[in-house]
Coordinates of C-alpha atoms in Angstrom, one line a residue:
Chain A
N1 CA -11.3 -10.4 -17.6
A2 CA -9.2 -13.5 -18.1
G3 CA -6.2 -12.6 -15.8
V4 CA -3.5 -15.2 -16.3
T5 CA -4.1 -18.0 -18.8
Q6 CA -1.9 -21.1 -19.0
T7 CA -2.1 -23.8 -21.6
P8 CA -2.4 -26.7 -21.6
K9 CA -4.0 -27.8 -18.3
F10 CA -2.8 -31.3 -18.5
Q11 CA 0.0 -33.0 -20.5
V12 CA 1.7 -36.4 -20.6
L13 CA 5.1 -36.6 -22.2
K14 CA 7.5 -39.4 -22.9
T15 CA 11.1 -39.1 -21.7
G16 CA 13.1 -37.0 -24.1
Q17 CA 10.2 -35.2 -25.7
S18 CA 10.0 -31.5 -25.8
M19 CA 7.2 -29.1 -25.1
T20 CA 6.4 -25.5 -24.4
L21 CA 4.0 -24.3 -21.7
Q22 CA 2.3 -21.1 -22.7
C23 CA 1.3 -18.2 -20.3
A24 CA -0.4 -15.0 -21.1
Q25 CA -1.7 -12.2 -18.9
D26 CA -4.0 -9.3 -19.8
M27 CA -3.4 -7.1 -16.7
N28 CA -0.5 -5.1 -18.2
H29 CA 1.9 -6.5 -15.5
N30 CA 5.6 -6.1 -15.8
S31 CA 6.8 -9.1 -13.9
M32 CA 6.0 -12.7 -14.7
Y33 CA 7.0 -16.0 -13.1
W34 CA 7.2 -19.8 -13.6
Y35 CA 7.0 -22.1 -10.6
R36 CA 6.8 -25.8 -10.1
Q37 CA 4.9 -27.4 -7.2
D38 CA 5.8 -30.7 -5.8
P39 CA 4.4 -32.4 -2.7
G40 CA 6.2 -31.1 0.4
M41 CA 8.3 -28.6 -1.5
G42 CA 6.0 -25.7 -1.9
L43 CA 6.3 -23.5 -5.0
R44 CA 9.8 -23.3 -6.3
L45 CA 10.8 -20.6 -8.7
I46 CA 12.1 -21.8 -12.0
Y47 CA 12.5 -18.5 -13.9
Y48 CA 11.2 -15.0 -13.7
S49 CA 11.1 -11.9 -15.8
A50 CA 10.9 -8.2 -14.9
S51 CA 10.0 -7.0 -18.3
E52 CA 10.0 -7.8 -22.0
G53 CA 13.4 -9.1 -23.0
T54 CA 14.7 -9.8 -19.5
T55 CA 14.8 -13.1 -17.7
D56 CA 16.4 -14.4 -14.5
K57 CA 17.0 -17.8 -13.1
G58 CA 15.2 -18.9 -10.0
E59 CA 15.9 -21.8 -7.6
V60 CA 15.5 -24.7 -10.1
P61 CA 16.3 -23.6 -13.6
N62 CA 18.1 -26.7 -14.9
G63 CA 16.3 -28.4 -17.7
Y64 CA 14.2 -25.4 -18.6
N65 CA 14.3 -22.4 -20.9
V66 CA 12.0 -19.4 -21.0
S67 CA 11.1 -16.7 -23.5
R68 CA 9.5 -13.4 -22.6
L69 CA 8.0 -12.8 -26.0
N70 CA 6.3 -9.5 -25.2
K71 CA 4.8 -7.9 -22.2
R72 CA 1.8 -10.3 -22.2
E73 CA 3.5 -13.7 -22.8
F74 CA 6.0 -15.7 -20.9
S75 CA 6.6 -19.3 -22.1
L76 CA 8.5 -22.2 -20.5
R77 CA 10.2 -24.8 -22.6
L78 CA 11.3 -28.3 -21.7
E79 CA 13.8 -29.3 -24.3
S80 CA 14.2 -33.0 -23.3
A81 CA 11.7 -34.0 -20.7
A82 CA 12.8 -36.2 -17.7
P83 CA 10.6 -38.0 -15.2
S84 CA 12.0 -35.6 -12.5
Q85 CA 10.1 -32.8 -14.3
T86 CA 6.8 -34.4 -13.5
S87 CA 5.1 -31.6 -11.5
V88 CA 2.4 -29.0 -11.5
Y89 CA 3.5 -25.8 -13.1
F90 CA 2.2 -22.4 -12.3
C91 CA 2.6 -19.1 -14.2
A92 CA 2.1 -15.9 -12.3
S93 CA 2.3 -12.1 -13.0
S94 CA 2.5 -9.0 -10.9
G95 CA 2.5 -5.3 -11.5
Y96 CA 4.8 -2.6 -10.0
R97 CA 2.2 -0.9 -7.8
I98 CA 0.1 -4.0 -7.2
R99 CA 2.7 -6.2 -5.6
E100 CA 0.8 -9.4 -5.2
A101 CA 1.0 -12.1 -7.8
F102 CA -1.9 -13.4 -9.8
F103 CA -1.7 -17.0 -10.8
G104 CA -2.9 -19.2 -13.7
Q105 CA -4.8 -22.4 -13.2
G106 CA -1.7 -24.6 -13.3
T107 CA -0.5 -27.3 -15.7
R108 CA -0.2 -30.9 -14.5
L109 CA 2.7 -32.4 -16.4
T110 CA 3.6 -36.1 -16.3
V111 CA 6.7 -37.4 -17.9
V112 CA 6.8 -41.2 -18.3
Chain B
A1 CA 19.2 -14.5 -0.5
Q2 CA 15.6 -14.3 0.7
T3 CA 14.2 -17.4 2.3
V4 CA 10.8 -18.2 3.7
T5 CA 10.2 -20.9 6.4
Q6 CA 6.9 -22.4 7.4
S7 CA 7.7 -24.7 10.3
Q8 CA 4.2 -26.4 10.5
P9 CA 3.7 -28.8 7.7
E10 CA 0.2 -29.6 9.0
M11 CA -2.3 -28.0 11.4
S12 CA -5.8 -28.8 12.4
V13 CA -8.6 -26.7 14.0
Q14 CA -12.1 -27.2 15.1
E15 CA -14.8 -25.4 13.2
A16 CA -15.5 -21.9 14.8
E17 CA -12.2 -21.9 16.7
T18 CA -9.0 -19.9 16.0
V19 CA -5.8 -21.1 14.5
T20 CA -2.5 -19.4 13.9
L21 CA -0.1 -20.4 11.1
S22 CA 3.6 -19.5 11.5
C23 CA 6.0 -18.0 9.0
T24 CA 9.5 -16.6 9.3
Y25 CA 11.7 -15.1 6.6
D26 CA 15.2 -14.0 6.1
T27 CA 16.2 -10.9 4.3
S28 CA 18.6 -8.0 4.3
E29 CA 16.2 -5.6 2.7
S30 CA 14.2 -3.0 4.6
D31 CA 11.5 -2.6 1.9
Y32 CA 9.5 -5.6 1.0
Y33 CA 6.0 -7.2 0.9
L34 CA 4.6 -10.3 2.6
F35 CA 1.7 -12.4 1.5
W36 CA -0.4 -15.4 2.6
Y37 CA -1.9 -17.4 -0.2
K38 CA -4.5 -20.2 0.1
Q39 CA -4.6 -23.2 -2.2
P40 CA -7.8 -25.3 -2.0
P41 CA -8.0 -28.7 -3.6
S42 CA -9.0 -27.0 -6.9
R43 CA -5.3 -25.9 -6.9
Q44 CA -6.1 -22.3 -7.6
M45 CA -3.8 -19.9 -5.8
I46 CA -5.9 -17.3 -3.9
L47 CA -4.5 -14.2 -2.1
V48 CA -5.6 -14.1 1.5
I49 CA -3.8 -11.1 2.9
R50 CA -0.9 -8.7 2.1
Q51 CA 1.4 -6.7 4.4
E52 CA 3.7 -4.0 3.4
A53 CA 6.9 -3.9 5.5
Y54 CA 6.8 -0.1 6.0
K55 CA 3.4 -0.3 7.6
Q56 CA 3.4 -0.9 11.3
Q57 CA -0.2 -1.8 11.5
N58 CA -1.1 -5.4 11.1
A59 CA -3.2 -6.2 8.0
T60 CA -6.7 -7.6 8.5
E61 CA -9.2 -9.0 6.0
N62 CA -12.4 -10.1 7.7
R63 CA -11.6 -13.3 9.7
F64 CA -8.0 -13.2 8.6
S65 CA -5.3 -11.2 10.3
V66 CA -1.6 -11.2 10.6
N67 CA 0.9 -10.6 13.4
F68 CA 3.8 -8.9 11.6
Q69 CA 7.0 -8.7 13.7
K70 CA 9.6 -6.9 11.5
A71 CA 12.5 -7.1 13.9
A72 CA 11.9 -10.8 14.5
K73 CA 11.2 -11.4 10.8
S74 CA 8.0 -13.2 11.6
F75 CA 4.7 -13.1 9.8
S76 CA 1.9 -15.3 11.2
L77 CA -1.6 -15.7 10.0
K78 CA -4.5 -15.9 12.4
I79 CA -7.8 -17.4 11.2
S80 CA -10.7 -16.6 13.5
D81 CA -14.1 -18.5 13.5
S82 CA -12.7 -21.2 11.3
Q83 CA -15.0 -22.5 8.6
L84 CA -15.0 -25.8 6.7
G85 CA -14.1 -23.8 3.6
D86 CA -10.9 -22.6 5.1
A87 CA -9.4 -26.1 4.7
A88 CA -6.6 -25.7 2.3
M89 CA -2.8 -25.4 1.8
Y90 CA -1.6 -22.1 3.0
F91 CA 1.6 -20.5 1.6
C92 CA 3.6 -17.6 3.0
A93 CA 5.4 -15.5 0.4
Y94 CA 8.0 -12.7 0.3
K95 CA 8.6 -10.2 -2.4
G96 CA 11.3 -7.6 -2.3
G97 CA 10.6 -3.9 -2.8
G98 CA 12.2 -1.5 -5.3
S99 CA 13.9 -3.3 -8.2
N100 CA 13.8 -6.7 -6.5
Y101 CA 10.7 -8.4 -7.9
K102 CA 11.6 -12.0 -7.0
L103 CA 8.7 -13.7 -5.3
T104 CA 9.7 -16.5 -2.9
F105 CA 7.3 -19.0 -1.2
G106 CA 7.5 -21.2 1.9
K107 CA 6.8 -24.9 1.7
G108 CA 3.2 -24.5 2.9
T109 CA 1.0 -25.6 5.8
L110 CA -1.9 -27.9 5.2
L111 CA -4.9 -26.8 7.3
T112 CA -7.6 -29.2 8.2
V113 CA -10.9 -28.0 9.7
N114 CA -12.8 -30.5 11.8
P115 CA -16.6 -30.2 12.0

């Protein structure tokens, strides 16, 4: 039972490069989330999705795009990476009846 | 907009003693869920305890319990008989009920357990 799987675990990008963080869950959850974690800032919500085909902006959406490809997958794209996007990124999912969120292992992204 | 505030950036406790971590939240909803998550150095997010707002009884999970004060919008976590393995970052989180599925976190409290 894999739960929530994020890839990659680590990534180094040069300023201006693009990349997509992948997230997949196998728990048949409706809601999925992307967060970034920075020291002293907690987890800040970037985007979230209630179901396939729907997405909403969180607190810090600028510089990011998302795609809810199907019920299982929710990807986060950085079109032109900036050093300010250096962070640890977490994907999470939750169901309707099971309200708590389950998290992936996180992706440590460094933009140089 | 829902907000979650953890006013203690760092706390410390002696092994075997009790510590309480504070959390307050702001919401206009009557139906919602509150959570405490633990993040050890491995950075994995682990659910510690959950509280449904409609339940008056405080949630308990082994050595972990909460003091849920709905009117005061307060949700503190008590850890009894602290163990070295409890050392971690602790996050308080809020999730709306009904069609509001946004999940909001506080900034966290770093707990140190001294032997």
